[in-house]
Coordinates of C-alpha atoms and ligand atoms in Angstrom, one line a residue:
X1 CA -16.6 4.5 4.4
X2 CA -16.5 3.1 0.8
X3 CA -15.5 -0.5 0.3
X4 CA -13.1 -1.0 -2.7
X5 CA -11.1 -3.8 -4.3
X6 CA -7.7 -3.7 -6.0
X7 CA -7.7 -4.6 -9.7
X8 CA -4.5 -5.1 -11.6
X9 CA -5.9 -4.4 -15.1
X10 CA -6.2 -6.8 -18.0
X11 CA -3.6 -9.2 -16.7
X12 CA -5.7 -9.8 -13.5
X13 CA -7.5 -13.1 -13.4
X14 CA -10.1 -11.4 -11.2
X15 CA -12.4 -9.7 -13.6
X16 CA -14.3 -6.5 -13.0
X17 CA -17.5 -8.5 -13.2
X18 CA -16.4 -10.8 -10.4
X19 CA -15.5 -7.8 -8.3
X20 CA -18.9 -6.2 -8.8
X21 CA -20.5 -9.5 -7.6
X22 CA -18.9 -9.1 -4.1
X23 CA -21.5 -7.6 -1.8
X24 CA -20.8 -4.1 -0.6
X25 CA -18.3 -3.3 -3.3
X26 CA -18.4 0.3 -4.6
X27 CA -15.3 0.6 -6.7
X28 CA -11.9 -0.4 -7.8
X29 CA -8.4 0.6 -6.8
X30 CA -6.2 0.5 -9.8
X31 CA -3.4 2.2 -11.8
X32 CA -2.0 2.6 -15.3
X33 CA 0.5 -0.2 -15.5
X34 CA 2.1 0.4 -18.9
X35 CA 3.8 3.7 -18.4
X36 CA 7.4 3.7 -17.1
X37 CA 7.7 5.0 -13.5
X38 CA 8.2 8.7 -13.5
X39 CA 6.4 9.5 -16.7
X40 CA 3.1 11.2 -17.3
X41 CA 0.0 8.9 -17.6
X42 CA -2.0 9.6 -20.9
X43 CA -5.4 11.1 -20.2
X44 CA -7.0 8.7 -22.6
X45 CA -5.7 5.7 -20.6
X46 CA -7.1 7.2 -17.4
X47 CA -10.4 7.9 -19.1
X48 CA -10.5 4.3 -20.5
X49 CA -9.9 2.7 -17.1
X50 CA -12.6 4.8 -15.5
X51 CA -15.1 4.0 -18.3
X52 CA -14.4 0.2 -18.0
X53 CA -14.9 0.4 -14.2
X54 CA -18.2 2.3 -14.7
X55 CA -19.4 -0.1 -17.4
X56 CA -19.2 -2.8 -14.7
X57 CA -21.1 -0.7 -12.2
X58 CA -17.9 0.3 -10.2
X59 CA -16.4 3.6 -9.4
X60 CA -12.8 4.5 -10.0
X61 CA -11.8 7.0 -7.3
X62 CA -8.7 5.5 -5.8
X63 CA -5.3 5.0 -7.5
X64 CA -2.7 2.6 -6.1
X65 CA -0.1 3.5 -6.8
X66 CA 1.4 6.5 -8.6
X67 CA 4.9 5.2 -7.9
X68 CA 7.6 7.6 -6.8
X69 CA 10.8 7.4 -9.0
X70 CA 14.0 6.4 -7.1
X71 CA 15.6 9.7 -8.2
X72 CA 13.0 11.6 -6.1
X73 CA 13.8 9.4 -3.1
X74 CA 17.5 9.9 -3.7
X75 CA 17.1 13.6 -4.3
X76 CA 19.0 13.1 -7.6
X77 CA 19.6 15.7 -10.4
X78 CA 16.5 14.6 -12.3
X79 CA 14.2 14.8 -9.3
X80 CA 12.7 18.3 -10.2
X81 CA 11.5 17.0 -13.6
X82 CA 10.1 13.8 -12.1
X83 CA 8.3 15.7 -9.3
X84 CA 6.8 18.0 -12.0
X85 CA 5.6 14.9 -13.8
X86 CA 4.2 13.5 -10.6
X87 CA 2.2 16.8 -10.1
X88 CA 0.9 16.5 -13.6
X89 CA -0.4 13.0 -12.9
X90 CA -2.1 14.3 -9.8
X91 CA -3.8 17.0 -11.9
X92 CA -4.9 14.5 -14.6
X93 CA -6.2 12.0 -12.1
X94 CA -8.1 14.7 -10.2
X95 CA -9.7 15.9 -13.4
X96 CA -10.8 12.4 -14.1
X97 CA -12.6 12.2 -10.7
X98 CA -9.9 10.3 -8.7
X99 CA -10.2 11.3 -5.0
X100 CA -7.3 9.4 -3.4
X101 CA -3.8 8.5 -4.5
X102 CA -1.8 5.9 -2.6
X103 CA 2.0 5.8 -2.9
X104 CA 5.0 4.8 -0.9
X105 CA 8.5 6.1 -0.2
X106 CA 10.3 2.9 0.3
X107 CA 13.8 2.8 -1.3
X108 CA 14.2 0.2 -4.0
X109 CA 12.0 -2.5 -2.6
X110 CA 8.3 -2.4 -2.1
X111 CA 6.7 -5.0 0.2
X112 CA 8.9 -8.0 1.0
X113 CA 8.1 -11.6 1.9
X114 CA 10.4 -14.6 2.2
X115 CA 7.8 -17.1 1.2
X116 CA 4.9 -16.9 -1.2
X117 CA 3.1 -20.2 -0.6
X118 CA 3.5 -21.1 3.1
X119 CA 1.2 -24.1 3.6
X120 CA -1.3 -23.8 6.4
X121 CA -2.8 -26.7 8.4
X122 CA -6.2 -26.2 6.7
X123 CA -4.8 -26.6 3.2
X124 CA -4.7 -22.8 2.4
X125 CA -1.4 -21.1 1.7
X126 CA -0.3 -17.6 2.4
X127 CA 2.6 -15.1 2.4
X128 CA 5.1 -15.3 5.1
X129 CA 8.1 -13.3 6.4
X130 CA 11.1 -14.5 8.2
X131 CA 13.8 -11.9 8.7
X132 CA 16.6 -14.6 8.9
X133 CA 15.7 -15.9 5.5
X134 CA 15.4 -12.4 4.0
X135 CA 18.8 -11.4 5.4
X136 CA 20.4 -14.5 4.1
X137 CA 19.7 -13.3 0.5
X138 CA 21.9 -10.9 -1.3
X139 CA 19.9 -8.4 -3.4
X140 CA 22.8 -7.7 -5.6
X141 CA 23.0 -11.3 -6.8
X142 CA 20.9 -12.4 -9.8
X143 CA 17.9 -14.6 -9.2
X144 CA 16.4 -12.7 -6.3
X145 CA 12.7 -13.0 -6.7
X146 CA 10.4 -11.5 -4.1
X147 CA 7.0 -10.0 -4.3
X148 CA 7.4 -6.3 -4.4
X149 CA 10.7 -6.8 -6.1
X150 CA 11.0 -4.9 -9.3
X151 CA 12.5 -7.5 -11.7
X152 CA 13.1 -4.8 -14.3
X153 CA 16.4 -3.8 -12.7
X154 CA 19.5 -5.5 -14.1
X155 CA 22.1 -6.7 -11.7
X156 CA 24.4 -3.8 -12.4
X157 CA 21.6 -1.2 -12.1
X158 CA 20.7 -2.6 -8.8
X159 CA 24.2 -2.6 -7.5
X160 CA 24.5 1.1 -8.7
X161 CA 21.3 2.0 -7.0
X162 CA 22.2 0.3 -3.7
X163 CA 25.6 2.1 -3.8
X164 CA 23.8 5.5 -4.2
X165 CA 21.6 4.7 -1.2
X166 CA 24.7 4.3 1.0
X167 CA 24.7 8.1 1.1
X168 CA 21.0 8.3 2.2
X169 CA 20.2 7.8 5.9
X170 CA 16.8 8.3 7.4
X171 CA 17.3 12.1 7.8
X172 CA 18.2 12.5 4.1
X173 CA 15.2 10.4 3.1
X174 CA 13.0 12.5 5.2
X175 CA 14.5 15.6 3.6
X176 CA 13.8 14.2 0.1
X177 CA 10.3 13.3 1.2
X178 CA 9.8 16.9 2.4
X179 CA 10.9 18.3 -1.0
X180 CA 8.4 15.9 -2.7
X181 CA 5.5 16.8 -0.4
X182 CA 6.0 20.5 -0.6
X183 CA 5.6 20.3 -4.3
X184 CA 2.9 17.7 -4.6
X185 CA 0.5 18.4 -1.7
X186 CA -0.4 22.0 -2.8
X187 CA -1.3 20.6 -6.2
X188 CA -3.4 17.8 -4.6
X189 CA -5.1 20.5 -2.5
X190 CA -6.0 22.5 -5.6
X191 CA -7.3 19.4 -7.4
X192 CA -9.3 17.9 -4.5
X193 CA -7.2 14.8 -4.3
X194 CA -6.1 13.2 -1.0
X195 CA -2.6 11.8 -1.0
X196 CA -2.2 8.7 1.2
X197 CA 1.3 7.4 1.9
X198 CA 1.6 3.7 2.4
X199 CA 3.7 2.5 5.3
X200 CA 6.8 0.5 4.8
X201 CA 6.3 -3.2 4.8
X202 CA 7.9 -4.5 6.9
X203 CA 8.2 -1.3 8.9
X204 CA 12.0 -1.4 9.5
X205 CA 15.1 -0.8 7.4
X206 CA 16.1 -3.7 5.2
X207 CA 19.3 -4.6 3.3
X208 CA 20.9 -1.5 4.8
X209 CA 18.3 0.7 3.1
X210 CA 16.5 3.3 5.3
X211 CA 12.8 3.1 5.9
X212 CA 10.9 5.9 7.5
X213 CA 7.1 5.3 7.4
X214 CA 7.3 2.8 10.1
X215 CA 5.3 3.8 13.2
X216 CA 3.5 6.4 15.2
X217 CA 6.3 8.8 15.9
X218 CA 7.4 9.0 12.3
X219 CA 3.9 9.2 11.0
X220 CA 3.3 12.2 13.2
X221 CA 6.5 13.8 11.9
X222 CA 5.3 13.0 8.3
X223 CA 1.9 14.7 8.8
X224 CA 3.5 17.8 10.1
X225 CA 5.8 18.3 7.1
X226 CA 2.8 19.7 5.3
X227 CA 0.0 20.1 7.7
X228 CA -2.9 19.9 5.3
X229 CA -5.7 17.3 5.2
X230 CA -4.5 16.2 1.7
X231 CA -1.2 15.1 3.2
X232 CA -2.6 11.8 4.6
X233 CA -2.0 8.1 5.2
X234 CA -2.9 4.7 3.9
X235 CA -3.4 2.9 7.1
X236 CA -2.1 -0.6 6.3
X237 CA -2.7 -2.8 9.3
X238 CA -0.6 -5.7 8.1
X239 CA 2.4 -3.5 7.3
X240 CA 2.4 -1.5 10.5
X241 CA 1.3 -4.5 12.5
X242 CA 4.4 -6.5 11.6
X243 CA 6.0 -4.6 14.4
X244 CA 4.2 -5.6 17.6
X245 CA 5.3 -2.3 19.2
X246 CA 2.9 -0.5 16.9
X247 CA -0.4 0.0 18.8
X248 CA -2.7 -0.1 15.8
X249 CA -5.9 0.7 17.8
X250 CA -4.3 3.8 19.3
X251 CA -2.9 4.8 15.9
X252 CA -6.2 4.3 14.1
X253 CA -7.8 6.6 16.7
X254 CA -5.1 9.2 16.6
X255 CA -4.8 9.5 12.9
X256 CA -8.3 8.8 11.7
X257 CA -8.9 12.2 10.3
X258 CA -5.8 12.0 8.1
X259 CA -6.4 8.3 7.1
X260 CA -7.8 8.5 3.6
X261 CA -7.4 4.8 2.7
X262 CA -7.5 1.8 5.0
X263 CA -5.8 -1.5 3.9
X264 CA -7.1 -4.0 6.3
X265 CA -5.6 -7.4 6.9
X266 CA -4.5 -9.6 9.8
X267 CA -1.2 -11.4 10.5
X268 CA 0.0 -14.1 12.9
X269 CA 3.2 -13.5 14.7
X270 CA 5.4 -16.6 14.9
X271 CA 8.5 -15.1 16.5
X272 CA 10.8 -12.1 16.5
X273 CA 10.4 -10.5 13.0
X274 CA 8.5 -13.6 11.8
X275 CA 4.9 -13.7 10.8
X276 CA 2.5 -15.0 8.2
X277 CA -0.6 -13.6 6.7
X278 CA -4.0 -15.0 7.8
X279 CA -7.7 -14.5 7.1
X280 CA -9.2 -11.1 8.1
X281 CA -11.2 -11.9 11.2
X282 CA -9.7 -11.0 14.7
X283 CA -9.8 -14.7 15.8
X284 CA -7.6 -15.8 12.9
X285 CA -4.5 -13.9 13.9
X286 CA -2.6 -11.5 16.2
X287 CA -4.2 -8.2 15.3
X288 CA -7.4 -6.8 17.0
X289 CA -9.4 -6.2 13.8
X290 CA -12.5 -5.2 15.6
X291 CA -10.6 -2.8 17.8
X292 CA -9.0 -1.2 14.8
X293 CA -12.3 -0.8 12.9
X294 CA -14.0 0.5 16.0
X295 CA -11.2 3.1 16.5
X296 CA -11.6 4.2 12.9
X297 CA -15.3 4.4 13.1
X298 CA -15.5 6.2 16.5
X299 CA -13.0 8.8 15.3
X300 CA -14.9 9.7 12.1
X301 CA -13.0 7.8 9.4
X302 CA -14.7 8.6 6.1
X303 CA -12.2 7.2 3.6
X304 CA -11.9 4.2 1.3
X305 CA -11.3 0.8 2.7
X306 CA -10.1 -2.4 0.9
X307 CA -9.5 -5.9 2.1
X308 CA -5.8 -6.3 1.8
X309 CA -3.9 -9.6 0.9
X310 CA -5.9 -12.8 1.1
X311 CA -4.7 -16.4 1.5
X312 CA -5.0 -18.8 -1.4
X313 CA -8.0 -21.0 -0.7
X314 CA -10.3 -23.4 -2.4
X315 CA -7.6 -24.3 -4.9
X316 CA -7.4 -20.8 -6.4
X317 CA -4.2 -20.0 -8.3
X318 CA -3.6 -16.3 -8.8
X319 CA -1.6 -13.3 -8.0
X320 CA 0.1 -13.8 -4.6
X321 CA -2.0 -12.0 -2.0
X322 CA -4.5 -10.9 -4.6
X323 CA -6.8 -13.8 -5.3
X324 CA -10.5 -13.4 -5.4
X325 CA -11.9 -15.7 -2.7
X326 CA -10.2 -14.8 0.5
X327 CA -10.2 -11.1 -0.2
X328 CA -13.9 -11.3 -1.0
X329 CA -14.5 -13.0 2.3
X330 CA -12.5 -10.3 3.9
X331 CA -14.5 -7.5 2.3
X332 CA -17.7 -8.9 3.6
X333 CA -16.3 -9.5 7.1
X334 CA -15.1 -5.9 7.2
X335 CA -18.4 -4.6 5.9
X336 CA -20.3 -6.7 8.5
X337 CA -18.3 -5.2 11.4
X338 CA -18.8 -1.7 10.0
X339 CA -22.6 -2.2 9.7
X340 CA -22.7 -3.3 13.3
X341 CA -20.6 -0.3 14.4
X342 CA -22.9 2.0 12.5
X343 CA -26.1 0.5 13.9
X344 CA -24.9 0.3 17.5
X345 CA -24.0 4.0 17.5
X346 CA -27.5 5.0 16.5
Ligands
DNO401 C1 1.1 -4.7 -1.4 C2 0.7 -3.3 -1.5 C3 1.9 -2.4 -1.8 C4 1.3 -1.0 -2.1 C5 2.4 0.0 -2.4 C6 1.7 1.4 -2.4 O1 0.3 -5.5 -1.4 O2 0.1 -2.9 -0.4 O3 2.5 -2.8 -2.9 O4 0.5 -1.0 -3.2 O5 3.4 0.0 -1.4 O6 2.6 2.2 -3.0

């Protein structure tokens, strides 16, 4: 297991030097942020990112994300060109030493929350989700601002996109994912890169849009589409865990050899399709963090791990979910549990 930390590039208030100061940290998880979705990343930009990480004593072996263009998810006329560009990005990243690429296949929206600064009793604040609030919003109206929401769409573009998705049900989305995987995974296989699909967050359809990377059954189906080790999973406990029917310990055990990247965080359920994010340790929320880590360890997980979203604590202001302090505490907690698992098994 290698402990890593997400870094958003120059705009990120958390500097590379601060990341390096977190005990147990081996590398960053990052991306090229200034290239439009679907286009090819310049080799110089990739090399520069790697050199900057290395100058700070950190590796750059994980990319999150190489985003998948909506045309690919829609199976639109421009999909073949965009898939070819995606393959080229995999080649270029592999050449630069990247070993794992995280991506998702969620239509239009990435992760969604209804509140960004839910105050906690102890003075911290954190991200919260309440389905009723989310469903009371109309994504085709201006002014919708949610994390994961791509603000670059104009109102008309969004309406057009949502209209096109009316034709896409779960089966069609699976078919378009299959086309994508059948092109990309063989390239990843050749380049020694593991692809790791991120689950949908939350793991159910939203605003009438289909979502398919939602639980055990669909993950099994996904893995079989191209049954090669490079066709793998980002095991995001907070995303999958938002549905209490997902047995995370069982899933971690079952999929461990195809989990290339683990996003570990805890959440607290507060009702039906309502939860907020909490600190990483088991005692702080509803998920069995120890059980999940043990299942990964016992089943031979050898991938990358990162502490996922943290709360905002100690007065920190920063990127929602991606401040320094709580994620750093999370990393050290996860590394501590891992050390105990390693030593107990000897
Ligand atoms: C949120 C992240 C996601 C993730 C993408 C992967 O905090 O986990 O935005 O990066 O879904 O493609």
